Coordinates of C-alpha atoms in Angstrom, one line a residue:
Chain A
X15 CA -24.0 -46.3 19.7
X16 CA -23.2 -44.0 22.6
X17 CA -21.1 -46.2 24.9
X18 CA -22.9 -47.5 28.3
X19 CA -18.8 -47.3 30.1
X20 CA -19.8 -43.4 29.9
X21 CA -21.5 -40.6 31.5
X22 CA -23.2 -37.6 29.7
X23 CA -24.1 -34.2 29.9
X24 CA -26.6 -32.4 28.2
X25 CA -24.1 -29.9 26.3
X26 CA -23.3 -33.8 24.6
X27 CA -19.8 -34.1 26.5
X28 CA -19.0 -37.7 27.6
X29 CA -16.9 -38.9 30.8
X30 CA -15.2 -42.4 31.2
X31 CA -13.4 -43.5 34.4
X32 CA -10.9 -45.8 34.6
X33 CA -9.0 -46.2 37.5
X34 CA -9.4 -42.4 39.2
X35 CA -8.8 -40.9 35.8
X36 CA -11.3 -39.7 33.5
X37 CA -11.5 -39.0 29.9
X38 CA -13.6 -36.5 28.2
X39 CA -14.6 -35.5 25.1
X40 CA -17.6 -34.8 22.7
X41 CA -20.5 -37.3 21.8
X42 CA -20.8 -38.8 18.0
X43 CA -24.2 -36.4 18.2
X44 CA -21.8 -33.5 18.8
X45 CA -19.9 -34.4 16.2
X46 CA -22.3 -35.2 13.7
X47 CA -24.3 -31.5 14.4
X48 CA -20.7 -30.0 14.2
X49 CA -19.6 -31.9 10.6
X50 CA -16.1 -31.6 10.2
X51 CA -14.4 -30.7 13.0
X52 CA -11.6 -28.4 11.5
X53 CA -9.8 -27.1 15.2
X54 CA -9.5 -28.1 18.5
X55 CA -8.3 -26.0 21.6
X56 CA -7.3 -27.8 24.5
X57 CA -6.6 -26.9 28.2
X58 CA -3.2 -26.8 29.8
X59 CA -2.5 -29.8 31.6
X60 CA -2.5 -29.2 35.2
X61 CA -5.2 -26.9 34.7
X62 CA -8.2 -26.5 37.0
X63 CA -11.6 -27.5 35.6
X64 CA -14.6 -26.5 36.8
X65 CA -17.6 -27.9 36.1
X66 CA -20.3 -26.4 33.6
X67 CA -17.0 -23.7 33.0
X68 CA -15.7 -23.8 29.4
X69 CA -12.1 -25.4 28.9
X70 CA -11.6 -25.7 25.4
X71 CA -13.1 -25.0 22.5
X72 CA -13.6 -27.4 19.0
X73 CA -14.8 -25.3 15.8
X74 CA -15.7 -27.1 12.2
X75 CA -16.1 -25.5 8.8
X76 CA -19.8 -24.7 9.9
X77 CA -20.2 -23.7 13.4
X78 CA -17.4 -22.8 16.3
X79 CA -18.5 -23.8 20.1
X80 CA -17.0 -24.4 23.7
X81 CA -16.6 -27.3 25.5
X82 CA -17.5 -27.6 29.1
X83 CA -16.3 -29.7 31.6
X84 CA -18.6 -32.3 32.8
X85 CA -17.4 -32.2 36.6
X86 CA -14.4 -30.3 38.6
X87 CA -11.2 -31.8 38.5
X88 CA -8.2 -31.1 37.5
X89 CA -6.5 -32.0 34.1
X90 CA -4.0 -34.4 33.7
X91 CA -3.6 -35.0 30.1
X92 CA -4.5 -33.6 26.4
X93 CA -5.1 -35.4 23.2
X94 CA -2.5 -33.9 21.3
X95 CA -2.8 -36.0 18.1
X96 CA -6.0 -33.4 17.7
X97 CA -3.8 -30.6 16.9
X98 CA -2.7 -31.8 13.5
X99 CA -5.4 -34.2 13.2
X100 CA -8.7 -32.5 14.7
X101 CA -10.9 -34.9 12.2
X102 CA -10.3 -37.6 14.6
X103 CA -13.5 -36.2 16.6
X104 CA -15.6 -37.5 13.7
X105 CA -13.4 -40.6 13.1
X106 CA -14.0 -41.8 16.5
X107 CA -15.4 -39.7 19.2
X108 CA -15.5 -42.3 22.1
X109 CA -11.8 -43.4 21.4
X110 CA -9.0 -41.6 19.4
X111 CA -11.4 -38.4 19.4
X112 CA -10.9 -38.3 23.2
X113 CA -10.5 -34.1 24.3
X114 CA -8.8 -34.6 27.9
X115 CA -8.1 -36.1 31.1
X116 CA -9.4 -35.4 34.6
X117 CA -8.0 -36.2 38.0
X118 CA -9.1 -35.2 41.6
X119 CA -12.4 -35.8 40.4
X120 CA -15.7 -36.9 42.9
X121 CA -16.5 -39.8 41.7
X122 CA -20.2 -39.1 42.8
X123 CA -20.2 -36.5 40.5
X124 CA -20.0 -38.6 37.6
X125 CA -22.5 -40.6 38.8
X126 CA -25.1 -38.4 38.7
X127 CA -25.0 -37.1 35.0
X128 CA -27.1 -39.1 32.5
X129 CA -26.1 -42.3 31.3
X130 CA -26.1 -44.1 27.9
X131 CA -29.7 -44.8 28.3
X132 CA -30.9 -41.9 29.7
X133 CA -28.7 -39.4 27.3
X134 CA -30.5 -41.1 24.3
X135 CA -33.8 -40.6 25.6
X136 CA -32.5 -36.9 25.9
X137 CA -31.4 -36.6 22.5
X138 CA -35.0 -37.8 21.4
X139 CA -36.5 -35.3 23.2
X140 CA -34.1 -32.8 21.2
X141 CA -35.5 -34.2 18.0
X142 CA -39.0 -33.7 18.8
Chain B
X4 CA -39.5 -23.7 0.1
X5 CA -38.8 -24.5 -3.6
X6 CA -37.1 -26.9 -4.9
X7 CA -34.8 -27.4 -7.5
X8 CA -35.7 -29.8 -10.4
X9 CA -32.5 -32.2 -8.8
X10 CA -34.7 -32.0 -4.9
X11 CA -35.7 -35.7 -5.5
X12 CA -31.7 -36.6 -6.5
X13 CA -30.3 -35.1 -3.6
X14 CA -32.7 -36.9 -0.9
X15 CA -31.7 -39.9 -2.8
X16 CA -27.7 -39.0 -1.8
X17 CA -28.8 -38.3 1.7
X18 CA -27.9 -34.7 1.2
X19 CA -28.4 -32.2 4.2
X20 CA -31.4 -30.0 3.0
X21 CA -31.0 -26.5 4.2
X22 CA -33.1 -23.1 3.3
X23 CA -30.8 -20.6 1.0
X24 CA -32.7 -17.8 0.1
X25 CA -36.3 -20.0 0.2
X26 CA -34.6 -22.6 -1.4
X27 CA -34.4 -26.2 -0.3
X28 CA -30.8 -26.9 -1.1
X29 CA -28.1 -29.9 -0.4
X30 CA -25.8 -28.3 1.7
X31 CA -23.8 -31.4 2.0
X32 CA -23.4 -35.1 0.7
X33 CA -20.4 -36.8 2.0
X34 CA -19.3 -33.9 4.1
X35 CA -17.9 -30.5 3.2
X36 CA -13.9 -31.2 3.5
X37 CA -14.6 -34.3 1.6
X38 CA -16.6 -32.1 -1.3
X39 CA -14.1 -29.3 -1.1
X40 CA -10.7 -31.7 -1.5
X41 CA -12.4 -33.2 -4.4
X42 CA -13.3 -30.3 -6.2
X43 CA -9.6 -29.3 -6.2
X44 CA -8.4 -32.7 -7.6
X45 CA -10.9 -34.2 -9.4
X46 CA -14.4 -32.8 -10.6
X47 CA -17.4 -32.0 -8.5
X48 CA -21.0 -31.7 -9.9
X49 CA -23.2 -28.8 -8.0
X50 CA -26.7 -28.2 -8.2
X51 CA -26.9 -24.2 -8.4
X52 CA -30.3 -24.2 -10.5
X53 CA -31.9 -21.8 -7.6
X54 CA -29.8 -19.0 -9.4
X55 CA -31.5 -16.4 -12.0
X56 CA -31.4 -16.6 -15.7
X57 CA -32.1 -14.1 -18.0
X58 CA -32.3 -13.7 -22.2
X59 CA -32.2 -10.2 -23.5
X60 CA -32.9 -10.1 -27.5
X61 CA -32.7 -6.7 -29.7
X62 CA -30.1 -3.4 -29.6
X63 CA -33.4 -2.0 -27.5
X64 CA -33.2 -4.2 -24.6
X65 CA -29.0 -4.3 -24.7
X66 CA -28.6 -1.3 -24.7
X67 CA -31.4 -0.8 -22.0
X68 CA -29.4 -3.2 -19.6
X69 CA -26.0 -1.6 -20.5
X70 CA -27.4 1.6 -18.8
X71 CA -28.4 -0.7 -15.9
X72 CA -25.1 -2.8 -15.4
X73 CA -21.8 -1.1 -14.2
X74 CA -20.1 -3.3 -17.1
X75 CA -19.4 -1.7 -20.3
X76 CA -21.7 -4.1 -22.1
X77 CA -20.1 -2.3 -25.5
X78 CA -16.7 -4.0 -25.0
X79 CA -18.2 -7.6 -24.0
X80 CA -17.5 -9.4 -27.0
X81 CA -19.3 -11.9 -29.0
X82 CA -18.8 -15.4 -27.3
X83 CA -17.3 -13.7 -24.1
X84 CA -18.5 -12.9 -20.8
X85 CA -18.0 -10.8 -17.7
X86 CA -18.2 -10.4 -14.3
X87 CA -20.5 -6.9 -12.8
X88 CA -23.2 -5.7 -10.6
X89 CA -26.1 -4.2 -10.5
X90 CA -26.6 -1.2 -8.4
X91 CA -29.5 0.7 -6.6
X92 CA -29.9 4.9 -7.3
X93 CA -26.9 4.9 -4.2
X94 CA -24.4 3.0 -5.9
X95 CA -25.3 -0.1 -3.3
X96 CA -25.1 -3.2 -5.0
X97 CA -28.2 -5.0 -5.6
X98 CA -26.9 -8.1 -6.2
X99 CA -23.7 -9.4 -8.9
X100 CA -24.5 -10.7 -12.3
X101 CA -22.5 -12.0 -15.3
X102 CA -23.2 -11.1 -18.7
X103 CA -22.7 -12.9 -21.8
X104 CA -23.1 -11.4 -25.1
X105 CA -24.4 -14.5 -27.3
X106 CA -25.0 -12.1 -29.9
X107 CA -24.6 -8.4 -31.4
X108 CA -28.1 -8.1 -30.1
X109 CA -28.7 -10.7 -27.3
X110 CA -27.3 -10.9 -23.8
X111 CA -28.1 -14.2 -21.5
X112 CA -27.1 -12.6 -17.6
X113 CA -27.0 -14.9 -14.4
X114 CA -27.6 -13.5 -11.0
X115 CA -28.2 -15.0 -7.8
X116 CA -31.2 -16.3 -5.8
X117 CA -31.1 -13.7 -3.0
X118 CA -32.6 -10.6 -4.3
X119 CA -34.2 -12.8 -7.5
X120 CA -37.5 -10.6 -7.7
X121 CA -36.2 -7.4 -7.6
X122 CA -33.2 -8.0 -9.9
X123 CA -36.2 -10.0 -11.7
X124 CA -38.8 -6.5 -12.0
X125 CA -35.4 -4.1 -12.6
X126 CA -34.7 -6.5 -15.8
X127 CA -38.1 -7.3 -17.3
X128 CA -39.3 -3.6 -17.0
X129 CA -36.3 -2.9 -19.8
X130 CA -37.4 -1.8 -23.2
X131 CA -37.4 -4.6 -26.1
X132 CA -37.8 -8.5 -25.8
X133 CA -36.2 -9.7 -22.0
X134 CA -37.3 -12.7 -20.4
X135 CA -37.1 -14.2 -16.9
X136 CA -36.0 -17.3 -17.9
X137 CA -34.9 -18.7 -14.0
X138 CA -37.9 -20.8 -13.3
X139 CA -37.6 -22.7 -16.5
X140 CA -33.7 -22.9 -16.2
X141 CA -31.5 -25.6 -14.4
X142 CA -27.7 -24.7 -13.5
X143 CA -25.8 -27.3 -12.9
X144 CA -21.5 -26.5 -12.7
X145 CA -19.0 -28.9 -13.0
X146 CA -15.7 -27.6 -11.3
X147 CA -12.2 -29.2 -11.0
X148 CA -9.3 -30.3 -12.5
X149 CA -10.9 -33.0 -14.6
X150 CA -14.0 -31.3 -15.4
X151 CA -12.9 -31.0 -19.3
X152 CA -12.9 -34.6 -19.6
X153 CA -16.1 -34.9 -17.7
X154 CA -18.0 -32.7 -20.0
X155 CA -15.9 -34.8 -23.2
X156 CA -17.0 -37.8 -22.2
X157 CA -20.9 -36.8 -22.2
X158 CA -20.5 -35.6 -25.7
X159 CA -20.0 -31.6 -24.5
X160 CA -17.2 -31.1 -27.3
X161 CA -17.1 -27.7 -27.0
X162 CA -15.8 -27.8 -23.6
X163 CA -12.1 -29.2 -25.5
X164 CA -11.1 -25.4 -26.6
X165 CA -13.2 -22.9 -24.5
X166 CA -11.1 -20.0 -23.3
X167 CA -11.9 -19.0 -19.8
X168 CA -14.7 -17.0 -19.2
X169 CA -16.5 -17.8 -23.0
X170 CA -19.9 -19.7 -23.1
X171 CA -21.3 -21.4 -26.3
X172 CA -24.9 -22.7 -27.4
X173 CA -24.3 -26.3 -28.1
X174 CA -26.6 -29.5 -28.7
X175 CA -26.8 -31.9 -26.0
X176 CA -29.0 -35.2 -26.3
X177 CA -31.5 -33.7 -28.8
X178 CA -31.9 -30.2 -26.9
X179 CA -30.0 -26.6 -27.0
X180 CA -28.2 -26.1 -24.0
X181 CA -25.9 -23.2 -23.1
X182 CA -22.2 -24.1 -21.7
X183 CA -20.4 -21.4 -20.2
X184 CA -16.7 -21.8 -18.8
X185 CA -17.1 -20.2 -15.6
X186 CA -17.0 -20.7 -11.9
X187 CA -16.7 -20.1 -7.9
X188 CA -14.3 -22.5 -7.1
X189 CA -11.1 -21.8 -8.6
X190 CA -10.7 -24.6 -10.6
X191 CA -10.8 -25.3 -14.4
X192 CA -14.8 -25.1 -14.8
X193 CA -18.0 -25.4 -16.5
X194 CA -21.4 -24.3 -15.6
X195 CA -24.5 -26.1 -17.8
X196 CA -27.9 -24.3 -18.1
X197 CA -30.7 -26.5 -19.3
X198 CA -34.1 -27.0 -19.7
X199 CA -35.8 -28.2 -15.8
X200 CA -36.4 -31.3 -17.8
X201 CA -33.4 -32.1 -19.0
X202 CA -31.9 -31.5 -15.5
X203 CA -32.1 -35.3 -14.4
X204 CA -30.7 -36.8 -17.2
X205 CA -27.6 -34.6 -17.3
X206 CA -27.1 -34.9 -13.4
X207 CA -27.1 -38.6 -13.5
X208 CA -24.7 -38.3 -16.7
X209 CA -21.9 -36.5 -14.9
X210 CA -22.3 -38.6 -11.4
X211 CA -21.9 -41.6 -13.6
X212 CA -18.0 -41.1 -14.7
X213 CA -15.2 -42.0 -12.3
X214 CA -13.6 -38.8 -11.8
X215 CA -16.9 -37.1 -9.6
X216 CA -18.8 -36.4 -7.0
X217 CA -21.7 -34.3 -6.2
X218 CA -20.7 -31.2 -4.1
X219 CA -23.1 -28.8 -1.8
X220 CA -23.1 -25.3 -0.6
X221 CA -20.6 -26.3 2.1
X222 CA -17.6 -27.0 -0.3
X223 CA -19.0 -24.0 -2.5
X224 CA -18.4 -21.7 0.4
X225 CA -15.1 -22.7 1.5
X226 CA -14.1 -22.9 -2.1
X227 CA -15.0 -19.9 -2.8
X228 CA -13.3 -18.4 -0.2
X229 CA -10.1 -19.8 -0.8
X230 CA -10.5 -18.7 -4.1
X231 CA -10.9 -15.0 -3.3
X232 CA -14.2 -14.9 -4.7
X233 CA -17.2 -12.5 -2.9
X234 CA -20.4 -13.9 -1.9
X235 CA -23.2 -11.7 -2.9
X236 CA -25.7 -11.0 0.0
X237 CA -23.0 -11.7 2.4
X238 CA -20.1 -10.1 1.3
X239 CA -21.8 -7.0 -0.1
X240 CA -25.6 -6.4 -0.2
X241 CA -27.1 -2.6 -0.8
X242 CA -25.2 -1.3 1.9
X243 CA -22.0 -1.7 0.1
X244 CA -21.2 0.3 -3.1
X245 CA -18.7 -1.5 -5.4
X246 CA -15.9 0.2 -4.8
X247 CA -16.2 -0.8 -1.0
X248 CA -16.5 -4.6 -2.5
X249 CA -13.1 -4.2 -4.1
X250 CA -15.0 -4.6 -7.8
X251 CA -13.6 -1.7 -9.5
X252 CA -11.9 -2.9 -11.7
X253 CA -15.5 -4.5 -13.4
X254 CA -16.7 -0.9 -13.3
X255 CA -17.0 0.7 -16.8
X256 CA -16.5 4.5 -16.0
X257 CA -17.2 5.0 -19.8
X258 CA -20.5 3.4 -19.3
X259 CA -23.7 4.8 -17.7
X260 CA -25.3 3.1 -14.6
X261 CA -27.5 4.1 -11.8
X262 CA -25.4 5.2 -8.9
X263 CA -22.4 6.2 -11.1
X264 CA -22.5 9.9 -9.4
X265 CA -22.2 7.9 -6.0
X266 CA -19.4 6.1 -7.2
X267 CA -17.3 9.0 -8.5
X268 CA -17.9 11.2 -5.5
X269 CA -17.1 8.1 -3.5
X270 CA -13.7 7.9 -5.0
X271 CA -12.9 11.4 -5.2
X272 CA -13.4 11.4 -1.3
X273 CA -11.7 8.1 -0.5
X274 CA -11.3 6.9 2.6
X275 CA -13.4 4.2 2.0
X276 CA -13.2 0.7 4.3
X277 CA -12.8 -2.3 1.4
X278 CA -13.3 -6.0 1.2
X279 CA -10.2 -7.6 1.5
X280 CA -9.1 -11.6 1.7
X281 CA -8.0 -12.5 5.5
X282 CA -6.6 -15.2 6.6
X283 CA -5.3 -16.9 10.6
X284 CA -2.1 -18.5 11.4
X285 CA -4.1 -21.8 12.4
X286 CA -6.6 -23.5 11.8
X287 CA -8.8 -21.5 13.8
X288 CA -11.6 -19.7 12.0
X289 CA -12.3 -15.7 11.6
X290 CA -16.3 -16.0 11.6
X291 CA -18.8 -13.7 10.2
X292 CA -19.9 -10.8 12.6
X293 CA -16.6 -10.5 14.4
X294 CA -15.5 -7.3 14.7
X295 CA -11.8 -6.5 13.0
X296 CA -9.1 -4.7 15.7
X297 CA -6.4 -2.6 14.5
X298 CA -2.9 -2.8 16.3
X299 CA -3.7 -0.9 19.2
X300 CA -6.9 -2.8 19.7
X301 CA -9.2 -0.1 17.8
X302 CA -12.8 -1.7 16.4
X303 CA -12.1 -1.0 12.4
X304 CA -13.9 -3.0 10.8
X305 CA -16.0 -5.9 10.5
X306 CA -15.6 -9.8 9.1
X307 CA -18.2 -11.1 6.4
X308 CA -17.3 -14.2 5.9
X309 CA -15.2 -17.1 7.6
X310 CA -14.5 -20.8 7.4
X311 CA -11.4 -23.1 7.8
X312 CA -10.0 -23.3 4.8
X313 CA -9.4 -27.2 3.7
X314 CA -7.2 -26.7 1.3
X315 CA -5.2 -24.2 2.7
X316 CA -5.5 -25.6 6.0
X317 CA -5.9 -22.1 7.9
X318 CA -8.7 -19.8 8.6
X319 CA -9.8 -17.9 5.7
X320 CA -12.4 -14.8 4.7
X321 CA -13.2 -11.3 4.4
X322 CA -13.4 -8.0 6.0
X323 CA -14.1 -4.8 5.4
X324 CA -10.7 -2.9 6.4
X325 CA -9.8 0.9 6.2
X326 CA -7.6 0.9 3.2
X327 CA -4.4 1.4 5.5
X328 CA -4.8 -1.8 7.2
X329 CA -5.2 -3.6 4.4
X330 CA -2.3 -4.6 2.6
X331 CA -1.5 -8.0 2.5
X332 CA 0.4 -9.0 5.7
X333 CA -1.1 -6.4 7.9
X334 CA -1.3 -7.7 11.2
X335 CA -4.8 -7.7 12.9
X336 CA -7.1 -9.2 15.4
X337 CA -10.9 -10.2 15.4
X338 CA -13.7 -11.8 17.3
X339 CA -14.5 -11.8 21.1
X340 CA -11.3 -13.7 21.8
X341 CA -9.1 -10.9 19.4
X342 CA -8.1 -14.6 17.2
X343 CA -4.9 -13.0 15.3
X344 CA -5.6 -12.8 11.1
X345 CA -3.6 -10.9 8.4
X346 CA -4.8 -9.0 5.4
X347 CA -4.5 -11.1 2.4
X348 CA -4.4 -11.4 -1.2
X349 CA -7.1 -13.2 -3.6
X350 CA -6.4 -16.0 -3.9
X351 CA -5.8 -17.6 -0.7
X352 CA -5.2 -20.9 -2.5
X353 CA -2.3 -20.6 -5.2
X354 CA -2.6 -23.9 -6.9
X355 CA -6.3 -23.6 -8.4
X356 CA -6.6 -25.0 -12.2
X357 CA -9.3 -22.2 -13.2
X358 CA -7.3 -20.8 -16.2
X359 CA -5.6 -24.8 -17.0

């Protein structure tokens, strides 16, 4: 379910490298507490990110939260198909849901937040 | 919590159980946008059997609850129904109620689940023949476009010529059930009180035709408040008289009712903060709690109620706003981050079917 390519936090983000450039955006457990995600706000490209510091926010017809980003870096791109089509966070949260990119980033960072197997054991310990 | 005679229906549709008021409800089925978007084109079937019922019988107790009721009970006529409240010694509204006059001399009222028990001992401790009737009673409304055929094509023939806002006592597989053409959504609508036992049976009936779906308190919300409708409890509680809640025009200032000295004095004074539709740019959402800022960044009032709208496809609510800040297009901001919203008018969504 949760991707093994990816990294997690435990504010459900998710962080995919590929080439010096990673992609962020919410886990299908964000989404699926959230329900329909109904708004996205994105940071500006070029933007500094700093990790644990909010840079965006995604609200739903329930519940309105920030997102964080999972290590420093510095954007370099923004999904802006979520603009019109914010739903795309449900659709596919790993994929066409994707929030933004990151460059500049310590690859060691990553490394050290939770991965696929580690995050689930995390969310069972939510659900308990 | 309690549970409605449908609980066992809704775990079967993997509903989302959450507590309203003590009671175990389906919040969602398929998802709210997906509940709301068919409500407004097709029909949707909602489970609302944690609301309160009441029969009045005899000139005693009508004219008992007439004196209780800001309606003019007197100029409800037979067949007909209306929209009022029911206030504390203040003029602070206890809770909303709708009254239906079945009969010269009996009156069937509907109220809400949130302050059941004292609407409940207000009601029953009327003179003449009034009974409780909630806990026996199952509510199930049928709202949308297509909910006329819906209701047709399980044998409700009433539903072909009821006017809007008229409720009949009609036979329905054997039993007496009461129809009324009401609603919260908006739409072209029924709502269906039955026996708990029938409640199954009729449930299953309407999820069996093509044109619906079952619908939770999700889409009810956001319908609602694209429809301009108030939310009782959350959009006015005993805090709020109704003139605040923007109900005057349901008060019967010919009629007697507690709090009616409140509510004169009250508009006398004026000056008054009222509840008034808002609505965003965007699709971002005003919330309940935020606090409403005027145009030179003054707190003035606050926001009740909030959701993105689906159908509408922009934030949409209420707020209490000074009643110079509240004509429709009147800039303001709200929330922590001062989001941008405008005063609005009811309804937000201009295309609902509720008088089709």
């Amino acid at each position: 379910m949760n991707p093994t390519t990816c990294r997690y936090t435990k504010d459900h983000e998710w962080i995919r490298g590929d080439n010096g450039v990673y992609t962020v955006g919410i886990t299908n457990h964000a989404q699926e507490l959230l329900g329909d995600i109904t708004y996205v706000e994105l940071p500006e490209v070029g933007a500094d990110a700093q990790v644990g510091a909010p840079v965006g926010a995604v609200e739903s017809v329930k519940a309105a939260s920030d997102v964080y980003s999972p290590v420093t870096g510095q954007v370099a791109a923004v999904n802006e198909a979520l603009e019109d089509q914010p739903e795309l966070v449900n659709q596919s949260p790993y994929d066409n849901g994707w929030f933004f990119k990151l460059e500049g980033v310590d690859a060691s960072e990553v490394e050290a937040l939770m991965d696929a197997a580690a995050y689930e054991a995390y969310l069972e310990d939510l659900d308990e | 919590m309690r549970q409605t005679p449908l609980h066992e229906e809704h775990k079967a549709l993997n509903a989302k159980i959450v507590d309203f008021h003590g009671w175990a409800m389906p919040l969602q089925y398929a998802g709210i946008v997906d509940e709301h978007k068919h409500t407004r084109a097709k029909a949707a079937v909602f489970d609302c059997s944690h609301m309160g019922e009441f029969i009045l019988k005899g000139a005693e107790a009508v004219a008992g609850y007439d004196a209780l009721v800001i309606s003019d009970v007197g100029k409800i006529r037979t067949g007909r129904s209306r929209y009022g409240a029911i206030l504390n010694p203040n003029g602070g509204i206890i809770d909303d109620a709708i009254t239906f006059r079945m009969s010269e001399e009996e009156l069937y009222v509907v109220t809400n689940a949130g302050t059941l028990e004292q609407i409940s001992a207000l009601l029953t401790a009327l003179p003449g023949d009034v009974r409780d009737v909630s806990a026996e009673t199952a509510k199930i409304d049928v709202q949308g476009p297509q909910a006329r055929e819906t209701l047709l094509a399980i044998g409700m023939d009433a539903a072909a010529d009821m006017r809007y806002f008229s409720q009949r006592r009609i036979q329905w597989q054997g039993e007496e059930i009461l129809l009324s053409r009401t609603g919260y959504t908006g739409e072209l609508g029924f709502e269906i009180y039955v026996s708990n036992e029938r409640a199954v049976p009729l449930w299953r009936a309407l999820l069996d035709l093509a044109p619906t779906a079952p619908a939770g308190l999700g889409a009810r919300d956001t319908l609602r408040m694209e429809a301009g409708y108030p939310l009782s409890g959350q959009d006015f509680d005993e805090n709020r008289t109704p003139l605040e809640a923007n109900m005057e025009m349901f008060v019967g200032w010919d009629s007697e009712f507690p709090g009616k000295d409140r509510l004169l004095k009250q508009k006398e004074a004026g000056g008054y903060s009222m509840l008034t539709p808002i609505r965003t740019p965007d699709r971002r959402a005003p919330r309940r709690g935020f606090e409403v800022y005027g145009a030179n960044g003054e707190a003035i009032g606050e926001v009740t109620s909030g959701s993105f709208g689906p159908s509408v496809g922009h934030g949409a609510g209420f707020a209490y706003l000074p009643q110079d800040c509240r004509a429709p297009g009147t800039q303001l901001t709200a929330g922590p981050r001062r989001l941008p919203i405008e005063a609005a008018e009811a309804p937000l969504y201009k295309q609902g079917t509720v008088r089709n």
